[in-house]
């Protein structure tokens, strides 16, 4: 175990808490952060659907200095958008003082496609994070060169994924110690597939509802361990399930040590791909079973498909099993699915306090996280309607919508948005959302990507006074990112647990470190890590230091 003290600049955050008693998050404006980039959505009179869907964002430590950097995805040239000066993606290096420097050109990660989302993962197990960028058009795999630059290795790796891809997630589905890749595919949207939805009440084109377009199959790629990938979905339910995928999270719903996949689909049923291990009928192949319908996460309670966009998974209720969340469009309400421990779920959104506040909202990026380090799982939602003309013919629904913050209290999620800070009183065309501790004070901050606008960076000031322990897990036999690891910790007489999921939210990727909230407990008794296979061993650290980040390496 190695210890890295990363106290950042806590004094400013603490002062903010005392200055504004109820400001849980503070906006960091571009003048203070140095992040001057903005998203261009290529909005046109024709209203091509890709204009309304992006973008995503990510926290990552691309230079391995222990501080979270930021990656932002932009649109770009495609068959319907030919800008004279193409927009570009952006990589911002963390200057360790609350500011960032644009290093995109030097790093070689500007993109050049009509970008959608980003998934961060160390696919070659060299200890440096790599980037996979999804697009309307060509995807891009950027390999980290370990010198501040990246190389586009998409073709060499065999990841030239066709069509319109959205969210993606890295996971080791076969427990061979290497990260594989799942990529959501949205709708068929070639030149022959497009249609005008006709004139709305304003006499103008509007963004077509995805139900007008044909569904597609998502993609699963197996990591061969030599820098290349092989398409592995053929013959599985992943290839057979025709959907309109927007969000995905990799988690273990049944505690069998195999990572499953929950996919949010737009206007068709959601998918839950249960990982069944090696396929005995096809030696060398893997089996995924699509069980969303019997698991009761496919449709609404009335049996209707909804417009699933953002997703996440966490043990919300402390049962030791992963619960699921999916955000939908307005009037459909969002769903919080409680795990019944038998591969079925029950929608408890109403009882948990989620249904009413979200009824008129459309949700995209979201994340379960412990924002105040009290040890309980909270929730943040980024919202915005996909139709920029919705207010003209639906007075109760707005195009730009507020963020929502929920605090867990006795098993219920209380809407605390009114106390969350001025940023939560504004409205946005929000899409992707990522959480990460950019100033290393142990409080998870939030980055929100906006459609056609600048991103929003929120500094967390909520948990000052609560203690914490930050973990960077480093696999040696398992995948380097330790995705699928189980963490237990004891503090103040309470034992809590967490599964290291991956993906979730929408088009975005989060800080890979885990922050364990301790509340008012001044010491942590022990931390226990059960590493994913092929290692699979249990490793315990007794009496680690608190209020700092440590690295635990698989023994």
PDB file of N, CA and C in Angstrom, residues 221-302:
ATOM      1  N   UNK A 221     -17.008  -6.241 -27.797  1.00  0.00           N
ATOM      2  CA  UNK A 221     -15.669  -6.550 -28.315  1.00  0.00           C
ATOM      3  C   UNK A 221     -14.840  -7.221 -27.224  1.00  0.00           C
ATOM      4  N   UNK A 222     -14.168  -8.310 -27.598  1.00  0.00           N
ATOM      5  CA  UNK A 222     -13.289  -9.020 -26.681  1.00  0.00           C
ATOM      6  C   UNK A 222     -11.856  -8.557 -26.864  1.00  0.00           C
ATOM      7  N   UNK A 223     -11.195  -8.276 -25.747  1.00  0.00           N
ATOM      8  CA  UNK A 223      -9.799  -7.845 -25.758  1.00  0.00           C
ATOM      9  C   UNK A 223      -8.896  -9.056 -25.938  1.00  0.00           C
ATOM     10  N   UNK A 224      -8.124  -9.044 -27.018  1.00  0.00           N
ATOM     11  CA  UNK A 224      -7.263 -10.179 -27.328  1.00  0.00           C
ATOM     12  C   UNK A 224      -5.929 -10.156 -26.583  1.00  0.00           C
ATOM     13  N   UNK A 225      -5.640  -9.052 -25.907  1.00  0.00           N
ATOM     14  CA  UNK A 225      -4.403  -8.964 -25.135  1.00  0.00           C
ATOM     15  C   UNK A 225      -3.192  -8.559 -25.926  1.00  0.00           C
ATOM     16  N   UNK A 226      -3.367  -8.282 -27.218  1.00  0.00           N
ATOM     17  CA  UNK A 226      -2.232  -7.871 -28.058  1.00  0.00           C
ATOM     18  C   UNK A 226      -2.496  -6.521 -28.710  1.00  0.00           C
ATOM     19  N   UNK A 227      -3.415  -5.746 -28.130  1.00  0.00           N
ATOM     20  CA  UNK A 227      -3.757  -4.444 -28.695  1.00  0.00           C
ATOM     21  C   UNK A 227      -4.894  -4.493 -29.682  1.00  0.00           C
ATOM     22  N   UNK A 228      -5.449  -5.694 -29.929  1.00  0.00           N
ATOM     23  CA  UNK A 228      -6.552  -5.831 -30.873  1.00  0.00           C
ATOM     24  C   UNK A 228      -7.786  -6.388 -30.150  1.00  0.00           C
ATOM     25  N   UNK A 229      -8.930  -6.217 -30.816  1.00  0.00           N
ATOM     26  CA  UNK A 229     -10.211  -6.682 -30.285  1.00  0.00           C
ATOM     27  C   UNK A 229     -10.918  -7.526 -31.342  1.00  0.00           C
ATOM     28  N   UNK A 230     -11.751  -8.442 -30.865  1.00  0.00           N
ATOM     29  CA  UNK A 230     -12.548  -9.283 -31.749  1.00  0.00           C
ATOM     30  C   UNK A 230     -14.020  -9.090 -31.418  1.00  0.00           C
ATOM     31  N   UNK A 231     -14.846  -8.901 -32.446  1.00  0.00           N
ATOM     32  CA  UNK A 231     -16.289  -8.801 -32.227  1.00  0.00           C
ATOM     33  C   UNK A 231     -16.780 -10.088 -31.587  1.00  0.00           C
ATOM     34  N   UNK A 232     -17.448  -9.955 -30.424  1.00  0.00           N
ATOM     35  CA  UNK A 232     -17.817 -11.132 -29.641  1.00  0.00           C
ATOM     36  C   UNK A 232     -19.316 -11.256 -29.411  1.00  0.00           C
ATOM     37  N   UNK A 233     -20.109 -10.359 -29.994  1.00  0.00           N
ATOM     38  CA  UNK A 233     -21.549 -10.400 -29.751  1.00  0.00           C
ATOM     39  C   UNK A 233     -22.286 -11.416 -30.583  1.00  0.00           C
ATOM     40  N   UNK A 234     -21.698 -11.816 -31.694  1.00  0.00           N
ATOM     41  CA  UNK A 234     -22.392 -12.731 -32.610  1.00  0.00           C
ATOM     42  C   UNK A 234     -22.789 -14.026 -31.905  1.00  0.00           C
ATOM     43  N   UNK A 235     -24.047 -14.415 -32.100  1.00  0.00           N
ATOM     44  CA  UNK A 235     -24.557 -15.632 -31.496  1.00  0.00           C
ATOM     45  C   UNK A 235     -25.080 -15.444 -30.090  1.00  0.00           C
ATOM     46  N   UNK A 236     -24.923 -14.231 -29.534  1.00  0.00           N
ATOM     47  CA  UNK A 236     -25.425 -13.952 -28.191  1.00  0.00           C
ATOM     48  C   UNK A 236     -26.677 -13.089 -28.287  1.00  0.00           C
ATOM     49  N   UNK A 237     -27.339 -12.928 -27.152  1.00  0.00           N
ATOM     50  CA  UNK A 237     -28.522 -12.067 -27.125  1.00  0.00           C
ATOM     51  C   UNK A 237     -28.177 -10.612 -27.397  1.00  0.00           C
ATOM     52  N   UNK A 238     -26.922 -10.244 -27.200  1.00  0.00           N
ATOM     53  CA  UNK A 238     -26.515  -8.856 -27.489  1.00  0.00           C
ATOM     54  C   UNK A 238     -26.695  -8.556 -28.971  1.00  0.00           C
ATOM     55  N   UNK A 239     -26.352  -9.502 -29.824  1.00  0.00           N
ATOM     56  CA  UNK A 239     -26.515  -9.294 -31.262  1.00  0.00           C
ATOM     57  C   UNK A 239     -27.968  -9.454 -31.689  1.00  0.00           C
ATOM     58  N   UNK A 240     -28.719 -10.274 -30.974  1.00  0.00           N
ATOM     59  CA  UNK A 240     -30.112 -10.527 -31.355  1.00  0.00           C
ATOM     60  C   UNK A 240     -31.052  -9.420 -30.892  1.00  0.00           C
ATOM     61  N   UNK A 241     -30.676  -8.707 -29.837  1.00  0.00           N
ATOM     62  CA  UNK A 241     -31.562  -7.695 -29.252  1.00  0.00           C
ATOM     63  C   UNK A 241     -31.448  -6.394 -30.036  1.00  0.00           C
ATOM     64  N   UNK A 242     -32.469  -6.057 -30.788  1.00  0.00           N
ATOM     65  CA  UNK A 242     -32.477  -4.835 -31.587  1.00  0.00           C
ATOM     66  C   UNK A 242     -33.044  -3.700 -30.733  1.00  0.00           C
ATOM     67  N   UNK A 243     -32.215  -2.733 -30.437  1.00  0.00           N
ATOM     68  CA  UNK A 243     -32.626  -1.660 -29.548  1.00  0.00           C
ATOM     69  C   UNK A 243     -32.237  -0.294 -30.075  1.00  0.00           C
ATOM     70  N   UNK A 244     -32.369   0.691 -29.208  1.00  0.00           N
ATOM     71  CA  UNK A 244     -31.994   2.074 -29.515  1.00  0.00           C
ATOM     72  C   UNK A 244     -31.257   2.595 -28.292  1.00  0.00           C
ATOM     73  N   UNK A 245     -30.033   2.062 -28.106  1.00  0.00           N
ATOM     74  CA  UNK A 245     -29.289   2.245 -26.879  1.00  0.00           C
ATOM     75  C   UNK A 245     -28.739   3.645 -26.703  1.00  0.00           C
ATOM     76  N   UNK A 246     -28.944   4.200 -25.514  1.00  0.00           N
ATOM     77  CA  UNK A 246     -28.394   5.512 -25.177  1.00  0.00           C
ATOM     78  C   UNK A 246     -27.497   5.468 -23.943  1.00  0.00           C
ATOM     79  N   UNK A 247     -27.854   4.711 -22.929  1.00  0.00           N
ATOM     80  CA  UNK A 247     -27.045   4.644 -21.721  1.00  0.00           C
ATOM     81  C   UNK A 247     -26.746   3.214 -21.341  1.00  0.00           C
ATOM     82  N   UNK A 248     -25.587   2.987 -20.674  1.00  0.00           N
ATOM     83  CA  UNK A 248     -25.231   1.637 -20.262  1.00  0.00           C
ATOM     84  C   UNK A 248     -24.399   1.698 -18.983  1.00  0.00           C
ATOM     85  N   UNK A 249     -24.603   0.712 -18.121  1.00  0.00           N
ATOM     86  CA  UNK A 249     -23.775   0.555 -16.937  1.00  0.00           C
ATOM     87  C   UNK A 249     -23.404  -0.915 -16.805  1.00  0.00           C
ATOM     88  N   UNK A 250     -22.153  -1.173 -16.422  1.00  0.00           N
ATOM     89  CA  UNK A 250     -21.676  -2.529 -16.167  1.00  0.00           C
ATOM     90  C   UNK A 250     -21.694  -2.764 -14.666  1.00  0.00           C
ATOM     91  N   UNK A 251     -22.397  -3.792 -14.228  1.00  0.00           N
ATOM     92  CA  UNK A 251     -22.541  -4.082 -12.807  1.00  0.00           C
ATOM     93  C   UNK A 251     -22.789  -5.582 -12.635  1.00  0.00           C
ATOM     94  N   UNK A 252     -22.868  -6.027 -11.406  1.00  0.00           N
ATOM     95  CA  UNK A 252     -23.124  -7.444 -11.119  1.00  0.00           C
ATOM     96  C   UNK A 252     -24.436  -7.533 -10.349  1.00  0.00           C
ATOM     97  N   UNK A 253     -25.515  -7.890 -11.035  1.00  0.00           N
ATOM     98  CA  UNK A 253     -26.839  -7.833 -10.414  1.00  0.00           C
ATOM     99  C   UNK A 253     -27.120  -9.005  -9.481  1.00  0.00           C
ATOM    100  N   UNK A 254     -26.379 -10.114  -9.631  1.00  0.00           N
ATOM    101  CA  UNK A 254     -26.702 -11.321  -8.869  1.00  0.00           C
ATOM    102  C   UNK A 254     -25.536 -11.828  -8.027  1.00  0.00           C
ATOM    103  N   UNK A 255     -24.489 -11.022  -7.891  1.00  0.00           N
ATOM    104  CA  UNK A 255     -23.343 -11.354  -7.031  1.00  0.00           C
ATOM    105  C   UNK A 255     -22.677 -12.676  -7.386  1.00  0.00           C
ATOM    106  N   UNK A 256     -22.592 -12.964  -8.698  1.00  0.00           N
ATOM    107  CA  UNK A 256     -21.922 -14.194  -9.125  1.00  0.00           C
ATOM    108  C   UNK A 256     -20.498 -13.944  -9.600  1.00  0.00           C
ATOM    109  N   UNK A 257     -20.024 -12.686  -9.471  1.00  0.00           N
ATOM    110  CA  UNK A 257     -18.660 -12.373  -9.872  1.00  0.00           C
ATOM    111  C   UNK A 257     -18.487 -12.109 -11.348  1.00  0.00           C
ATOM    112  N   UNK A 258     -19.595 -12.065 -12.083  1.00  0.00           N
ATOM    113  CA  UNK A 258     -19.549 -11.779 -13.525  1.00  0.00           C
ATOM    114  C   UNK A 258     -20.292 -10.469 -13.773  1.00  0.00           C
ATOM    115  N   UNK A 259     -19.691  -9.587 -14.566  1.00  0.00           N
ATOM    116  CA  UNK A 259     -20.286  -8.278 -14.807  1.00  0.00           C
ATOM    117  C   UNK A 259     -21.395  -8.376 -15.849  1.00  0.00           C
ATOM    118  N   UNK A 260     -22.557  -7.831 -15.489  1.00  0.00           N
ATOM    119  CA  UNK A 260     -23.720  -7.789 -16.361  1.00  0.00           C
ATOM    120  C   UNK A 260     -23.839  -6.392 -16.974  1.00  0.00           C
ATOM    121  N   UNK A 261     -24.789  -6.212 -17.894  1.00  0.00           N
ATOM    122  CA  UNK A 261     -24.958  -4.946 -18.598  1.00  0.00           C
ATOM    123  C   UNK A 261     -26.423  -4.525 -18.596  1.00  0.00           C
ATOM    124  N   UNK A 262     -26.680  -3.306 -18.125  1.00  0.00           N
ATOM    125  CA  UNK A 262     -28.019  -2.740 -18.177  1.00  0.00           C
ATOM    126  C   UNK A 262     -28.002  -1.593 -19.180  1.00  0.00           C
ATOM    127  N   UNK A 263     -28.887  -1.673 -20.194  1.00  0.00           N
ATOM    128  CA  UNK A 263     -28.905  -0.715 -21.295  1.00  0.00           C
ATOM    129  C   UNK A 263     -30.239   0.008 -21.331  1.00  0.00           C
ATOM    130  N   UNK A 264     -30.207   1.331 -21.357  1.00  0.00           N
ATOM    131  CA  UNK A 264     -31.416   2.142 -21.512  1.00  0.00           C
ATOM    132  C   UNK A 264     -31.676   2.368 -22.990  1.00  0.00           C
ATOM    133  N   UNK A 265     -32.873   2.002 -23.438  1.00  0.00           N
ATOM    134  CA  UNK A 265     -33.263   2.171 -24.834  1.00  0.00           C
ATOM    135  C   UNK A 265     -34.343   3.242 -24.960  1.00  0.00           C
ATOM    136  N   UNK A 266     -34.329   3.914 -26.081  1.00  0.00           N
ATOM    137  CA  UNK A 266     -35.266   5.007 -26.344  1.00  0.00           C
ATOM    138  C   UNK A 266     -36.432   4.500 -27.189  1.00  0.00           C
ATOM    139  N   UNK A 267     -37.624   4.507 -26.629  1.00  0.00           N
ATOM    140  CA  UNK A 267     -38.907   4.144 -27.264  1.00  0.00           C
ATOM    141  C   UNK A 267     -39.062   2.642 -27.520  1.00  0.00           C
ATOM    142  N   UNK A 268     -38.111   1.828 -27.089  1.00  0.00           N
ATOM    143  CA  UNK A 268     -38.289   0.375 -27.074  1.00  0.00           C
ATOM    144  C   UNK A 268     -37.855  -0.119 -25.696  1.00  0.00           C
ATOM    145  N   UNK A 269     -38.082  -1.381 -25.413  1.00  0.00           N
ATOM    146  CA  UNK A 269     -37.793  -1.897 -24.084  1.00  0.00           C
ATOM    147  C   UNK A 269     -36.312  -1.772 -23.740  1.00  0.00           C
ATOM    148  N   UNK A 270     -36.005  -1.593 -22.442  1.00  0.00           N
ATOM    149  CA  UNK A 270     -34.630  -1.641 -21.974  1.00  0.00           C
ATOM    150  C   UNK A 270     -34.118  -3.072 -22.037  1.00  0.00           C
ATOM    151  N   UNK A 271     -32.772  -3.223 -21.981  1.00  0.00           N
ATOM    152  CA  UNK A 271     -32.159  -4.547 -21.988  1.00  0.00           C
ATOM    153  C   UNK A 271     -31.370  -4.757 -20.703  1.00  0.00           C
ATOM    154  N   UNK A 272     -31.444  -5.959 -20.180  1.00  0.00           N
ATOM    155  CA  UNK A 272     -30.587  -6.389 -19.085  1.00  0.00           C
ATOM    156  C   UNK A 272     -29.898  -7.673 -19.525  1.00  0.00           C
ATOM    157  N   UNK A 273     -28.622  -7.552 -19.855  1.00  0.00           N
ATOM    158  CA  UNK A 273     -27.858  -8.699 -20.338  1.00  0.00           C
ATOM    159  C   UNK A 273     -27.169  -9.364 -19.144  1.00  0.00           C
ATOM    160  N   UNK A 274     -27.705 -10.501 -18.720  1.00  0.00           N
ATOM    161  CA  UNK A 274     -27.129 -11.252 -17.605  1.00  0.00           C
ATOM    162  C   UNK A 274     -25.976 -12.101 -18.132  1.00  0.00           C
ATOM    163  N   UNK A 275     -24.825 -11.943 -17.514  1.00  0.00           N
ATOM    164  CA  UNK A 275     -23.618 -12.660 -17.912  1.00  0.00           C
ATOM    165  C   UNK A 275     -23.681 -14.081 -17.358  1.00  0.00           C
ATOM    166  N   UNK A 276     -23.771 -15.073 -18.259  1.00  0.00           N
ATOM    167  CA  UNK A 276     -23.926 -16.469 -17.852  1.00  0.00           C
ATOM    168  C   UNK A 276     -22.634 -17.273 -17.964  1.00  0.00           C
ATOM    169  N   UNK A 277     -21.529 -16.621 -18.247  1.00  0.00           N
ATOM    170  CA  UNK A 277     -20.254 -17.341 -18.310  1.00  0.00           C
ATOM    171  C   UNK A 277     -20.024 -18.005 -19.655  1.00  0.00           C
ATOM    172  N   UNK A 278     -19.102 -18.959 -19.672  1.00  0.00           N
ATOM    173  CA  UNK A 278     -18.776 -19.653 -20.913  1.00  0.00           C
ATOM    174  C   UNK A 278     -19.961 -20.405 -21.471  1.00  0.00           C
ATOM    175  N   UNK A 279     -20.115 -20.357 -22.784  1.00  0.00           N
ATOM    176  CA  UNK A 279     -21.233 -21.007 -23.456  1.00  0.00           C
ATOM    177  C   UNK A 279     -20.851 -22.454 -23.775  1.00  0.00           C
ATOM    178  N   UNK A 280     -21.481 -23.388 -23.081  1.00  0.00           N
ATOM    179  CA  UNK A 280     -21.143 -24.801 -23.256  1.00  0.00           C
ATOM    180  C   UNK A 280     -21.465 -25.307 -24.650  1.00  0.00           C
ATOM    181  N   UNK A 281     -22.402 -24.636 -25.331  1.00  0.00           N
ATOM    182  CA  UNK A 281     -22.768 -25.077 -26.679  1.00  0.00           C
ATOM    183  C   UNK A 281     -21.823 -24.520 -27.742  1.00  0.00           C
ATOM    184  N   UNK A 282     -21.001 -23.536 -27.342  1.00  0.00           N
ATOM    185  CA  UNK A 282     -20.051 -22.930 -28.287  1.00  0.00           C
ATOM    186  C   UNK A 282     -18.715 -22.764 -27.574  1.00  0.00           C
ATOM    187  N   UNK A 283     -17.863 -23.755 -27.609  1.00  0.00           N
ATOM    188  CA  UNK A 283     -16.578 -23.691 -26.904  1.00  0.00           C
ATOM    189  C   UNK A 283     -15.811 -22.416 -27.264  1.00  0.00           C
ATOM    190  N   UNK A 284     -15.282 -21.762 -26.236  1.00  0.00           N
ATOM    191  CA  UNK A 284     -14.520 -20.539 -26.450  1.00  0.00           C
ATOM    192  C   UNK A 284     -15.378 -19.295 -26.540  1.00  0.00           C
ATOM    193  N   UNK A 285     -16.703 -19.462 -26.517  1.00  0.00           N
ATOM    194  CA  UNK A 285     -17.608 -18.318 -26.614  1.00  0.00           C
ATOM    195  C   UNK A 285     -18.230 -18.028 -25.249  1.00  0.00           C
ATOM    196  N   UNK A 286     -18.849 -16.858 -25.166  1.00  0.00           N
ATOM    197  CA  UNK A 286     -19.448 -16.416 -23.912  1.00  0.00           C
ATOM    198  C   UNK A 286     -20.944 -16.235 -24.090  1.00  0.00           C
ATOM    199  N   UNK A 287     -21.694 -16.415 -23.008  1.00  0.00           N
ATOM    200  CA  UNK A 287     -23.144 -16.340 -23.100  1.00  0.00           C
ATOM    201  C   UNK A 287     -23.693 -15.171 -22.289  1.00  0.00           C
ATOM    202  N   UNK A 288     -24.500 -14.349 -22.938  1.00  0.00           N
ATOM    203  CA  UNK A 288     -25.287 -13.310 -22.277  1.00  0.00           C
ATOM    204  C   UNK A 288     -26.759 -13.599 -22.529  1.00  0.00           C
ATOM    205  N   UNK A 289     -27.553 -13.523 -21.478  1.00  0.00           N
ATOM    206  CA  UNK A 289     -28.987 -13.753 -21.596  1.00  0.00           C
ATOM    207  C   UNK A 289     -29.732 -12.443 -21.333  1.00  0.00           C
ATOM    208  N   UNK A 290     -30.573 -12.043 -22.268  1.00  0.00           N
ATOM    209  CA  UNK A 290     -31.341 -10.814 -22.097  1.00  0.00           C
ATOM    210  C   UNK A 290     -32.574 -11.129 -21.250  1.00  0.00           C
ATOM    211  N   UNK A 291     -32.622 -10.556 -20.013  1.00  0.00           N
ATOM    212  CA  UNK A 291     -33.668 -10.934 -19.055  1.00  0.00           C
ATOM    213  C   UNK A 291     -34.485  -9.736 -18.576  1.00  0.00           C
ATOM    214  N   UNK A 292     -34.471  -8.624 -19.318  1.00  0.00           N
ATOM    215  CA  UNK A 292     -35.139  -7.411 -18.832  1.00  0.00           C
ATOM    216  C   UNK A 292     -36.625  -7.636 -18.558  1.00  0.00           C
ATOM    217  N   UNK A 293     -37.301  -8.393 -19.405  1.00  0.00           N
ATOM    218  CA  UNK A 293     -38.745  -8.590 -19.212  1.00  0.00           C
ATOM    219  C   UNK A 293     -39.044  -9.377 -17.945  1.00  0.00           C
ATOM    220  N   UNK A 294     -38.480 -10.564 -17.744  1.00  0.00           N
ATOM    221  CA  UNK A 294     -38.760 -11.261 -16.483  1.00  0.00           C
ATOM    222  C   UNK A 294     -38.192 -10.531 -15.261  1.00  0.00           C
ATOM    223  N   UNK A 295     -37.145  -9.728 -15.461  1.00  0.00           N
ATOM    224  CA  UNK A 295     -36.585  -8.973 -14.341  1.00  0.00           C
ATOM    225  C   UNK A 295     -37.409  -7.742 -14.008  1.00  0.00           C
ATOM    226  N   UNK A 296     -38.365  -7.393 -14.884  1.00  0.00           N
ATOM    227  CA  UNK A 296     -39.286  -6.270 -14.709  1.00  0.00           C
ATOM    228  C   UNK A 296     -38.584  -4.908 -14.774  1.00  0.00           C
ATOM    229  N   UNK A 297     -37.579  -4.807 -15.667  1.00  0.00           N
ATOM    230  CA  UNK A 297     -36.924  -3.520 -15.918  1.00  0.00           C
ATOM    231  C   UNK A 297     -37.036  -3.124 -17.390  1.00  0.00           C
ATOM    232  N   UNK A 298     -37.842  -3.871 -18.162  1.00  0.00           N
ATOM    233  CA  UNK A 298     -37.938  -3.616 -19.599  1.00  0.00           C
ATOM    234  C   UNK A 298     -38.879  -2.467 -19.918  1.00  0.00           C
ATOM    235  N   UNK A 299     -40.041  -2.434 -19.252  1.00  0.00           N
ATOM    236  CA  UNK A 299     -41.097  -1.487 -19.570  1.00  0.00           C
ATOM    237  C   UNK A 299     -41.528  -0.729 -18.316  1.00  0.00           C
ATOM    238  N   UNK A 300     -42.458   0.197 -18.522  1.00  0.00           N
ATOM    239  CA  UNK A 300     -43.065   0.890 -17.393  1.00  0.00           C
ATOM    240  C   UNK A 300     -43.983  -0.070 -16.641  1.00  0.00           C
ATOM    241  N   UNK A 301     -44.514   0.387 -15.504  1.00  0.00           N
ATOM    242  CA  UNK A 301     -45.424  -0.456 -14.736  1.00  0.00           C
ATOM    243  C   UNK A 301     -46.674  -0.816 -15.528  1.00  0.00           C
ATOM    244  N   UNK A 302     -47.025   0.034 -16.514  1.00  0.00           N
ATOM    245  CA  UNK A 302     -48.198  -0.243 -17.346  1.00  0.00           C
ATOM    246  C   UNK A 302     -47.844  -1.049 -18.584  1.00  0.00           C
TER     247      UNK A 302
END
